[in-house]
Amino acid sequence: MKDKIAIVGEGRLADLVAESLSAERPVLRLGDAIRSDVPESVVFVVAVHDEYRPSAYQAINMALREAGIPWLSATVIADEGIVGPYVRPGEPGCPHCALKRRTTSSADDAKQLEMRMTLWKKGVVKRDPKVPPWGLRHMRDLIVAEARSALGRETPRTDGRIYLVDLCTLEGSRHVFLPDPFCPVCGRLPDDTPESARIDLKPRPKTDPRTFRVKSLTETDFSRLQEDYLDDRTGVMKEARLQLAHPFSDVLVLLPSAFGDEWTAGRSHAYPLSLASALLEGLERNCGTTPRGKKTVVRDSYRNLADMALNPTDVGLYSPEQYADEDFPFEPFDQDAPLTWVWGYSFMRESPILVPEGLVYYHAAFGGSLANEGSNGCALGGSLEEAVFHGVMEAVERDSFLMAWYARLPLPRLDPFSAGDRELGLMAERLIAVAGYELNLFNATTENGIPSIWALAKNKRRTGANLICAAGASLDPVRAAKSAVYELAGFTRFLSEQAEARREEILEMLGDSNRVEEMPHHALVYALPEAEERLRFLRNPERPVRNFADEFAERAPSPDLTEDLRGVLNRFRRLGLEVIVVDQTSAELSRNGLHCVKVLIPGLLPMTFGHRMRRVHGLDRLLKVPMALGYTDRPLTENELNPYPHPFL
């Protein structure tokens, strides 16, 4: 009869659990590991250990998954008990996933560092001898309660969750974790194939014809995003911080990773929406670092793949002078050198195309990448079409900003109060009232005709950052302007504090552009009043201020986002610019109907950080577009390009 419970593990805790469960059902003790097939009479397994030994723990995990029997994991790491997860046969999500999330999320915790050092030296973390008997009994009670729920056909509370218990104080908490796509036990990353890269655009009705989203976030959505992705102990993200001193509702969320923790931001007029935006931004960053939805399988030289691959030089690499620097971190592109490639989809060719992995995932190819790539063109949406649309908008936004900067274009200045949008006017007023910054908007639209806005905030107070720049792009110029204003408003406090605390260091960057090495350095240079002269081409007070209606043609809103996207793709097709999309969606996103993409448009200027890393060589469009827009009477030369670091952050 299939009615037995098997206990895998030895030690005091395993004895306590076996003693309690044996009063209700027959219990089999299988020792500290599974050395043969689990008896057919076993209906449920509890794997419980007094110490954490990863090698043995993973072997049990794999054996029980292969056996196809539901089971519960429990272990002790020093003075902390971990109960769960409950593992369903054949489903992703296992103890290895939970502990990986716990380790990554707590990577800077002193206890975690000590634990990893102990594992490295001894291969095991034993139970702390200070753990009192009642700590183990409390943990036993939690384990038995979970086993009863599973056997009683109830959903255990550790389904997709774990209990963390301080065995000395009995303080405990329950935490959600998501399956790890790279898990060696339950991970299910499919191979990256040309078939999976194909994109067939489908109609996507909008929530409102004036928006560019197919779904509005509700209170339920806010709760689900927080529950699935935000947890200080096991979350994809942790530690949300409200920035109460900022002009608008600003929320920061910490994204932990093996490459270093980073803050992602959400900005709006309401903190719940800003928190959701920060979480979505974090998910986008998470998907943009390494492939999390598909397993990369193609490695070969460009020469061998040229008929089906993107030529890396088309996206802009580095000049011979840059490569000649003895400490420059990249080598010139070699057509015969093997590269790792991922499949994308070219809307111009209407077929899959191979793209170098290092140009798509910006932490994927250390030691073998072609360029210092960032999050250019990465975007997240409620459908694939929505993600592609916003990925294109981000690529356009950054290209138009850099075009204006490198070519020093005297962009038309816009009156923010002429847009006929009360909210934009109030945002400009709040920026001066709360932060002391006067808002300047400029029309940076290039030959593609997609409205692009350069926003510049000028400090009217005696202290703080002097100039702050940001950009936005959208088919609606007012939305583009608001996006840029949200962005720069979020940096007023940070840049002001940094500019005062690090003035001498920043002055050195002003004098030596090669000292601008990190993302914040770019904006910090222009926080200095001494750098204002570099933006005189933009801030000429003699040029007349233009109205939005004079600069942007009125556009009839569409009820379908895919219709907007097709129109945008046709613009680039007419210009001979190829739009390539790589689907970066992971299972972590799919659970909530989210999609993430990387958009590459060879010829558009890539945003780079670190002045020595700027990529303009071979991008002839930069030299020709200023003349096409009427700013110059001839193509520019490379020697005429702005030699200073850009002010984008």
XYZ file of C-alpha atoms in Angstrom:
649
model
C 0.000 0.000 0.000
C 1.363 3.415 -0.996
C 1.001 5.230 2.327
C 4.472 5.583 3.844
C 6.511 8.684 4.630
C 10.251 8.443 4.053
C 12.712 10.455 6.114
C 16.028 11.181 4.401
C 18.624 12.479 6.811
C 20.193 11.689 10.138
C 20.638 13.673 13.305
C 18.569 15.063 16.146
C 16.153 17.001 13.916
C 15.469 14.001 11.673
C 14.796 11.904 14.783
C 12.318 14.447 16.131
C 10.437 14.645 12.806
C 10.331 10.853 12.404
C 9.043 10.420 15.956
C 6.181 12.888 15.403
C 5.139 11.626 11.969
C 5.297 7.940 12.957
C 2.334 8.479 15.271
C 0.210 9.185 12.182
C 1.669 7.099 9.342
C 4.271 4.412 8.726
C 7.704 6.042 8.464
C 10.758 4.717 6.638
C 14.251 5.970 7.528
C 16.452 6.059 4.436
C 19.643 7.302 6.086
C 21.444 10.504 5.191
C 21.213 9.952 1.409
C 19.236 8.038 -1.193
C 21.482 5.222 -2.325
C 18.852 3.218 -4.198
C 15.358 3.636 -5.578
C 12.740 4.967 -3.188
C 10.389 2.121 -2.169
C 7.113 2.049 -4.106
C 5.132 2.286 -0.854
C 6.424 5.840 -0.218
C 3.913 8.609 -0.926
C 5.872 11.543 0.512
C 9.485 12.311 1.468
C 10.935 14.663 4.055
C 14.626 15.427 3.588
C 15.852 16.926 6.845
C 19.395 17.649 8.040
C 21.076 19.155 11.068
C 23.831 20.629 8.914
C 24.214 22.085 5.441
C 26.356 20.040 3.069
C 25.639 21.328 -0.477
C 27.080 18.356 -2.384
C 24.966 15.811 -0.500
C 21.994 18.147 -0.445
C 22.041 18.553 -4.229
C 22.384 14.790 -4.789
C 19.274 14.159 -2.681
C 17.476 16.936 -4.529
C 18.224 15.359 -7.911
C 17.383 11.827 -6.757
C 13.997 12.818 -5.337
C 13.110 14.849 -8.408
C 13.965 11.846 -10.565
C 11.815 9.629 -8.324
C 8.803 11.854 -9.068
C 7.552 11.936 -5.482
C 6.440 15.152 -3.739
C 8.766 16.086 -0.933
C 9.736 18.665 1.637
C 13.197 20.023 2.266
C 14.501 21.232 5.642
C 18.004 22.019 6.831
C 19.962 23.948 9.445
C 22.672 26.424 8.502
C 24.542 27.475 11.657
C 21.782 28.980 13.851
C 19.147 29.379 11.145
C 16.589 26.816 10.172
C 15.200 26.620 6.647
C 11.913 24.800 6.188
C 10.857 24.254 2.608
C 10.334 24.407 -0.167
C 7.648 21.859 -0.842
C 8.622 20.350 -4.205
C 6.073 19.142 -6.727
C 7.168 16.355 -9.109
C 8.265 17.740 -12.453
C 7.719 21.404 -11.503
C 10.487 24.034 -11.391
C 11.414 25.411 -7.989
C 13.569 23.383 -5.619
C 15.826 23.799 -2.554
C 18.785 24.673 -4.764
C 16.775 27.550 -6.292
C 15.670 28.812 -2.880
C 19.165 28.771 -1.402
C 20.605 30.420 -4.529
C 18.071 33.249 -4.203
C 18.808 33.532 -0.494
C 22.551 33.676 -1.099
C 22.324 36.225 -3.926
C 19.876 38.471 -2.105
C 21.998 38.429 1.056
C 25.382 38.552 -0.690
C 26.542 41.538 1.363
C 25.377 40.080 4.678
C 28.196 39.239 7.106
C 26.656 35.858 7.978
C 26.429 34.932 4.303
C 30.057 35.821 3.745
C 31.079 33.721 6.730
C 28.957 30.808 5.513
C 30.505 30.876 2.034
C 33.995 30.959 3.522
C 33.180 27.968 5.736
C 31.797 26.042 2.767
C 34.895 26.829 0.735
C 37.186 25.564 3.500
C 35.231 22.593 4.872
C 32.405 21.808 2.446
C 29.868 21.871 5.276
C 28.213 24.345 7.658
C 27.410 22.592 10.920
C 24.645 23.444 13.330
C 25.747 26.053 15.845
C 26.212 24.289 19.229
C 24.469 27.262 20.884
C 21.154 26.297 19.241
C 18.888 25.314 22.157
C 16.700 22.177 22.164
C 13.522 24.217 21.862
C 14.833 25.683 18.582
C 14.934 22.233 17.001
C 11.535 21.333 18.468
C 10.035 24.505 16.999
C 11.513 23.656 13.608
C 10.173 20.110 13.937
C 6.675 21.486 14.478
C 6.916 23.569 11.313
C 8.138 20.578 9.291
C 5.408 18.279 10.611
C 2.712 20.880 9.924
C 3.914 21.198 6.316
C 3.997 17.423 5.883
C 0.440 17.139 7.198
C -0.751 19.788 4.743
C 0.841 17.988 1.818
C -0.524 14.604 2.876
C -3.952 16.104 3.509
C -4.054 17.447 -0.038
C -3.885 21.026 1.127
C -1.451 23.454 -0.454
C 1.550 23.614 1.884
C 2.578 27.075 2.984
C 6.053 26.334 1.651
C 4.835 25.820 -1.923
C 7.119 28.319 -3.706
C 8.201 29.669 -0.314
C 10.541 28.912 2.554
C 10.439 29.546 6.272
C 13.545 31.110 7.768
C 13.779 30.596 11.534
C 16.273 31.943 14.054
C 16.673 28.812 16.165
C 17.845 30.768 19.198
C 15.125 33.451 19.334
C 12.450 31.494 17.377
C 11.887 34.591 15.255
C 10.696 33.415 11.866
C 9.434 34.650 8.523
C 8.118 33.194 5.293
C 9.613 34.213 1.970
C 8.631 33.789 -1.668
C 11.306 32.628 -4.096
C 11.180 32.108 -7.844
C 12.690 29.123 -9.652
C 16.209 29.830 -10.874
C 16.402 29.368 -14.668
C 20.063 28.293 -14.293
C 19.318 25.668 -11.619
C 21.257 22.443 -12.380
C 18.433 20.376 -10.868
C 15.160 21.866 -12.129
C 16.264 24.497 -14.657
C 14.621 24.156 -18.053
C 16.317 26.661 -20.340
C 15.475 25.712 -23.939
C 18.083 26.066 -26.661
C 18.185 29.370 -28.508
C 16.960 28.644 -32.040
C 16.031 30.689 -35.125
C 12.467 29.423 -34.814
C 12.125 30.789 -31.278
C 13.438 34.176 -32.457
C 10.717 34.752 -35.043
C 8.271 37.553 -34.257
C 4.753 37.583 -35.644
C 3.156 40.876 -34.636
C -0.376 40.534 -33.289
C -3.038 43.209 -32.688
C -2.721 44.766 -29.225
C -5.612 47.063 -28.248
C -4.507 49.882 -25.952
C -5.977 50.778 -22.597
C -6.530 54.264 -24.086
C -5.797 55.472 -27.645
C -3.577 58.230 -26.229
C -1.296 55.810 -24.368
C 1.292 53.319 -25.574
C 0.498 50.527 -23.125
C -1.762 47.500 -23.482
C -2.384 47.050 -19.772
C -2.932 49.358 -16.807
C -1.506 48.397 -13.424
C -4.134 47.779 -10.754
C -3.773 47.398 -6.992
C -3.807 43.633 -7.557
C -0.935 43.973 -10.014
C 1.035 46.075 -7.515
C 0.589 43.389 -4.854
C 1.565 40.579 -7.214
C 4.710 42.370 -8.378
C 5.821 42.918 -4.792
C 5.000 39.368 -3.700
C 6.764 37.729 -6.644
C 9.829 39.926 -6.980
C 10.521 41.938 -3.823
C 11.887 40.214 -0.724
C 14.863 41.171 1.436
C 15.940 37.538 1.928
C 15.036 35.621 -1.231
C 13.807 38.139 -3.782
C 14.894 38.935 -7.305
C 14.971 42.440 -5.793
C 15.120 43.764 -2.257
C 15.038 46.914 -0.130
C 12.629 49.445 -1.628
C 13.349 53.032 -0.571
C 10.977 55.975 -0.895
C 12.821 59.176 -1.806
C 10.646 61.647 0.084
C 12.763 64.738 -0.604
C 12.481 64.493 -4.393
C 10.219 66.732 -6.520
C 8.053 63.783 -7.574
C 7.239 60.340 -6.167
C 10.552 58.536 -6.458
C 11.262 54.944 -5.352
C 14.539 53.033 -5.505
C 14.787 49.239 -5.418
C 17.989 47.254 -4.960
C 18.722 44.598 -7.584
C 21.294 42.104 -6.232
C 23.418 40.090 -8.636
C 26.715 38.280 -8.898
C 28.026 41.300 -10.831
C 27.298 43.727 -8.000
C 24.167 45.269 -6.554
C 22.560 48.189 -8.385
C 19.652 50.519 -7.715
C 16.744 50.792 -10.117
C 14.305 53.687 -9.989
C 10.629 54.352 -10.582
C 9.280 57.884 -10.884
C 5.711 59.113 -11.179
C 3.180 61.155 -9.218
C 2.211 58.273 -6.881
C 4.486 56.064 -4.768
C 2.704 52.739 -5.512
C 3.099 53.338 -9.246
C 6.722 54.399 -8.760
C 7.437 51.222 -6.785
C 5.899 49.113 -9.550
C 7.953 51.005 -12.141
C 11.150 50.447 -10.137
C 10.416 46.715 -9.913
C 9.741 46.521 -13.652
C 12.965 48.429 -14.330
C 14.809 45.930 -12.138
C 13.313 42.998 -14.030
C 14.372 44.595 -17.291
C 17.938 45.000 -16.014
C 17.931 41.427 -14.735
C 16.969 40.091 -18.166
C 19.509 42.310 -19.906
C 22.577 41.039 -18.066
C 22.709 37.375 -19.136
C 20.422 35.044 -21.151
C 17.708 33.893 -18.734
C 15.109 32.571 -21.179
C 17.181 30.616 -23.700
C 20.460 28.689 -23.678
C 23.059 30.137 -26.036
C 24.330 27.413 -28.382
C 25.988 29.118 -31.372
C 29.718 29.820 -31.349
C 31.613 30.489 -34.562
C 33.417 33.203 -36.499
C 31.606 35.972 -38.317
C 33.229 34.893 -41.553
C 31.542 31.498 -41.300
C 28.182 32.997 -40.346
C 28.144 36.185 -42.429
C 25.139 35.215 -44.539
C 22.929 34.950 -41.446
C 24.629 37.284 -38.927
C 24.879 40.962 -38.064
C 28.218 42.543 -38.908
C 29.356 43.910 -35.518
C 30.993 46.940 -37.115
C 27.551 48.154 -38.227
C 26.592 49.017 -34.640
C 29.671 51.153 -34.040
C 32.838 49.899 -32.372
C 36.075 51.785 -31.716
C 38.593 53.777 -33.698
C 42.174 52.653 -34.460
C 43.366 55.322 -32.028
C 41.261 53.849 -29.220
C 42.501 50.323 -29.903
C 46.083 51.638 -29.979
C 45.955 52.642 -26.298
C 48.007 50.000 -24.518
C 45.497 49.589 -21.681
C 42.360 49.690 -23.856
C 40.221 46.702 -22.788
C 38.988 45.636 -26.245
C 40.631 44.171 -29.339
C 39.752 45.094 -32.930
C 37.040 42.947 -34.459
C 38.467 39.863 -36.165
C 36.185 38.160 -38.697
C 37.924 34.844 -38.073
C 37.786 34.899 -34.285
C 35.060 32.733 -32.724
C 32.206 34.634 -31.060
C 29.158 33.559 -29.107
C 25.920 34.469 -30.908
C 22.223 34.684 -30.040
C 19.255 34.653 -32.376
C 17.268 37.816 -33.011
C 14.687 38.868 -35.576
C 15.270 41.425 -38.332
C 12.115 43.263 -39.361
C 13.839 44.484 -42.529
C 14.913 40.994 -43.634
C 11.773 39.461 -42.107
C 13.893 36.583 -40.873
C 15.979 35.499 -37.869
C 19.499 36.899 -37.588
C 22.485 36.065 -35.388
C 23.753 38.836 -33.105
C 26.919 38.753 -30.951
C 25.835 37.844 -27.432
C 27.995 40.598 -25.921
C 25.994 43.245 -27.835
C 22.734 41.929 -26.383
C 23.542 40.903 -22.797
C 25.907 43.334 -21.174
C 27.395 40.927 -18.601
C 27.414 37.843 -20.794
C 30.818 37.877 -22.415
C 33.547 38.998 -20.039
C 36.879 38.566 -21.756
C 35.292 37.965 -25.155
C 33.077 40.954 -25.810
C 33.428 43.386 -28.682
C 32.379 46.557 -26.897
C 31.274 48.107 -23.653
C 27.540 47.554 -24.124
C 24.807 48.761 -21.790
C 21.028 48.673 -21.576
C 20.538 50.541 -24.876
C 17.244 49.463 -26.411
C 16.225 47.180 -23.533
C 12.556 47.458 -22.649
C 9.805 45.588 -20.832
C 6.108 45.432 -21.670
C 2.818 43.694 -21.107
C 3.129 42.099 -24.542
C 5.992 41.430 -26.914
C 4.752 44.207 -29.206
C 4.684 46.682 -26.318
C 8.217 45.766 -25.283
C 9.485 46.172 -28.866
C 7.777 49.559 -29.220
C 9.365 50.939 -26.070
C 12.734 49.383 -26.900
C 12.706 51.320 -30.165
C 11.737 54.497 -28.309
C 14.675 54.122 -25.926
C 17.115 53.562 -28.790
C 15.722 56.681 -30.497
C 15.893 58.727 -27.285
C 19.566 57.997 -26.737
C 20.500 58.387 -30.385
C 18.854 61.813 -30.659
C 20.549 63.012 -27.469
C 23.982 61.867 -28.651
C 23.410 63.233 -32.153
C 22.733 66.674 -30.673
C 25.728 66.384 -28.333
C 28.365 65.101 -30.740
C 27.296 67.472 -33.550
C 26.608 70.351 -31.112
C 23.246 71.032 -32.732
C 21.504 74.331 -31.838
C 18.213 72.596 -31.051
C 14.959 74.598 -31.026
C 13.992 75.523 -27.484
C 10.423 74.677 -26.465
C 8.036 76.466 -24.132
C 6.804 73.720 -21.761
C 3.627 75.717 -21.066
C 2.744 75.788 -24.788
C 2.081 72.038 -24.909
C -1.512 72.473 -23.748
C -0.894 69.874 -21.056
C -1.650 71.049 -17.523
C 0.353 68.250 -15.914
C 3.552 69.150 -17.789
C 3.141 72.786 -16.724
C 2.675 71.766 -13.092
C 5.739 69.542 -13.308
C 7.829 72.496 -14.503
C 6.464 74.652 -11.666
C 7.101 71.979 -9.063
C 10.664 71.487 -10.279
C 11.471 75.143 -9.568
C 9.423 75.355 -6.359
C 10.716 72.183 -4.695
C 14.181 71.683 -6.166
C 15.044 75.183 -7.386
C 15.592 74.160 -11.025
C 14.303 75.963 -14.106
C 13.165 73.584 -16.831
C 14.414 73.951 -20.411
C 13.118 71.695 -23.174
C 14.632 71.251 -26.647
C 13.392 69.487 -29.763
C 16.048 66.875 -30.554
C 14.021 64.986 -33.195
C 16.199 63.478 -35.930
C 15.470 62.304 -39.488
C 13.211 59.462 -38.297
C 10.602 62.027 -37.220
C 9.931 60.421 -33.825
C 9.519 63.280 -31.312
C 12.591 63.416 -29.078
C 13.108 65.837 -26.228
C 16.296 66.985 -24.514
C 15.418 68.259 -21.040
C 17.878 70.477 -19.191
C 17.403 71.698 -15.626
C 19.266 74.860 -14.643
C 19.879 75.472 -10.939
C 18.615 78.884 -9.759
C 20.047 78.463 -6.270
C 23.578 79.114 -5.043
C 24.312 75.528 -4.053
C 23.840 72.178 -5.701
C 24.383 70.737 -9.176
C 24.365 73.438 -11.850
C 22.997 71.644 -14.945
C 21.215 68.285 -15.210
C 20.284 66.681 -18.534
C 17.936 63.889 -19.567
C 16.055 62.770 -22.665
C 12.806 61.181 -23.779
C 11.268 59.913 -27.008
C 7.686 59.021 -27.871
C 5.204 59.386 -30.706
C 3.590 61.901 -28.328
C 6.057 64.779 -27.721
C 4.389 65.668 -24.413
C 4.940 62.136 -23.102
C 8.540 62.346 -24.255
C 8.954 65.601 -22.320
C 7.397 64.213 -19.148
C 9.603 61.131 -19.285
C 12.697 63.332 -19.498
C 11.526 65.579 -16.652
C 10.862 62.597 -14.365
C 14.354 61.342 -15.107
C 16.272 64.528 -14.380
C 14.155 65.354 -11.318
C 15.205 62.046 -9.801
C 18.857 63.106 -9.845
C 18.627 66.644 -8.436
C 19.386 65.625 -4.861
C 21.985 62.952 -5.649
C 23.996 65.114 -8.051
C 23.842 68.140 -5.752
C 25.173 66.164 -2.796
C 27.899 64.538 -4.889
C 28.931 67.790 -6.570
C 29.577 69.445 -3.221
C 31.246 66.450 -1.567
C 33.506 65.559 -4.523
C 34.186 68.951 -6.089
C 37.971 68.589 -6.326
C 37.714 65.134 -7.857
C 35.141 66.354 -10.398
C 37.304 69.336 -11.303
C 39.998 66.831 -12.266
C 37.472 65.087 -14.530
C 36.632 68.447 -16.088
C 40.304 68.966 -16.895
C 40.964 65.413 -18.073
C 38.070 63.743 -19.909
C 39.682 60.314 -19.630
C 39.025 60.453 -15.882
C 35.292 60.243 -16.699
C 35.118 56.471 -16.319
C 31.734 55.622 -14.766
C 28.101 56.438 -15.485
C 27.652 59.086 -12.729
C 30.855 60.878 -13.762
C 29.210 62.146 -16.949
C 26.489 64.056 -15.154
C 28.760 65.140 -12.305
C 31.069 67.051 -14.645
C 28.148 69.254 -15.724
C 27.072 69.729 -12.130
C 30.016 72.148 -11.974
C 29.368 75.775 -13.035
C 32.761 75.675 -14.757
C 31.391 73.187 -17.331
C 28.424 75.326 -18.391
C 30.325 76.758 -21.363
C 30.280 73.316 -23.005
C 26.491 73.543 -23.357
C 26.403 77.043 -24.814
C 25.525 75.594 -28.244
C 22.240 74.495 -26.670
C 21.519 77.309 -24.232
C 21.782 80.301 -26.560
C 19.407 82.899 -25.041
C 19.137 84.755 -28.337
C 17.252 81.968 -30.102
C 13.456 82.323 -29.962
C 11.397 79.927 -27.869
C 9.104 77.743 -29.953
C 5.648 76.334 -29.237
C 4.973 72.596 -29.289
C 2.409 73.128 -32.057
C 5.051 74.810 -34.224
C 7.514 71.950 -33.838
C 5.317 68.833 -33.836
C 2.551 67.918 -36.225
C -0.695 66.820 -34.621
C -1.095 63.069 -34.710
C -4.325 61.074 -34.652
C -4.162 58.513 -31.812
C -4.447 54.842 -32.715
C -6.485 52.318 -30.697
C -3.962 49.548 -31.391
C -0.324 49.582 -30.263
C 0.766 47.216 -33.021
C -0.475 49.734 -35.570
C 1.805 52.339 -33.951
C 4.700 49.872 -33.958
C 4.248 48.989 -37.635
C 4.299 52.688 -38.480
C 7.558 53.138 -36.566
C 9.143 50.096 -38.231
C 8.153 51.461 -41.649
C 9.909 54.753 -40.844
C 13.187 52.935 -40.281
C 12.670 50.721 -43.314
C 12.287 53.809 -45.512
C 15.529 55.183 -44.055
C 17.340 51.917 -44.775
C 17.867 51.249 -41.049
C 17.450 47.674 -39.845
C 15.476 47.042 -36.640
C 16.634 43.868 -34.883
C 14.882 42.475 -31.807
C 16.187 39.830 -29.408
C 13.572 38.387 -27.060
C 15.070 38.395 -23.533
C 11.925 37.199 -21.752
C 12.594 34.813 -18.859
C 10.271 32.433 -17.017
C 10.428 34.892 -14.105
C 8.640 37.425 -16.320
C 6.323 35.024 -18.136
C 4.578 34.081 -14.883
C 3.018 37.569 -14.921
C 2.547 37.981 -18.655
C 5.560 40.284 -19.039
C 8.003 40.426 -21.945
C 11.492 41.888 -22.299
C 13.479 42.643 -25.453
C 16.707 44.165 -26.668
C 16.328 46.378 -29.741
C 19.344 47.017 -31.954
C 19.160 49.525 -34.802
C 22.566 49.526 -36.515
C 23.497 53.084 -37.404
C 21.901 54.679 -34.362
C 24.373 56.023 -31.834
C 24.861 53.706 -28.826
C 24.884 55.313 -25.391
C 28.201 54.587 -23.691
C 29.643 55.478 -20.297
C 33.285 56.199 -19.682
C 34.643 58.781 -22.140
C 37.271 56.426 -23.533
C 34.515 53.942 -24.383
C 32.498 56.183 -26.715
C 31.552 54.448 -29.956
C 31.204 56.702 -32.980
C 33.774 55.249 -35.370
C 32.260 54.101 -38.649
C 28.808 55.558 -37.919
C 28.618 57.829 -40.971
C 25.033 58.745 -40.176
C 26.345 60.953 -37.356
C 28.233 63.026 -39.933
C 25.372 63.268 -42.467
C 22.179 63.765 -40.439
C 22.993 67.293 -39.189
C 23.066 68.460 -42.824
C 19.877 66.523 -43.641
C 18.147 68.325 -40.757
C 19.339 71.717 -41.974
C 21.759 72.436 -39.137
C 24.834 72.437 -41.397
C 25.467 73.032 -45.098
C 27.797 70.042 -45.492
C 28.562 66.728 -43.800
C 30.641 66.953 -40.652
C 34.066 65.430 -40.241
C 35.083 63.332 -37.247
C 37.467 66.090 -36.170
C 34.485 68.448 -35.791
C 32.636 66.222 -33.314
C 32.254 67.338 -29.710
C 35.402 66.099 -27.928
C 33.952 66.252 -24.404
C 32.113 63.590 -22.382
C 28.346 63.690 -22.846
C 26.154 64.835 -19.904
C 23.640 61.955 -19.996
C 22.851 59.919 -16.877
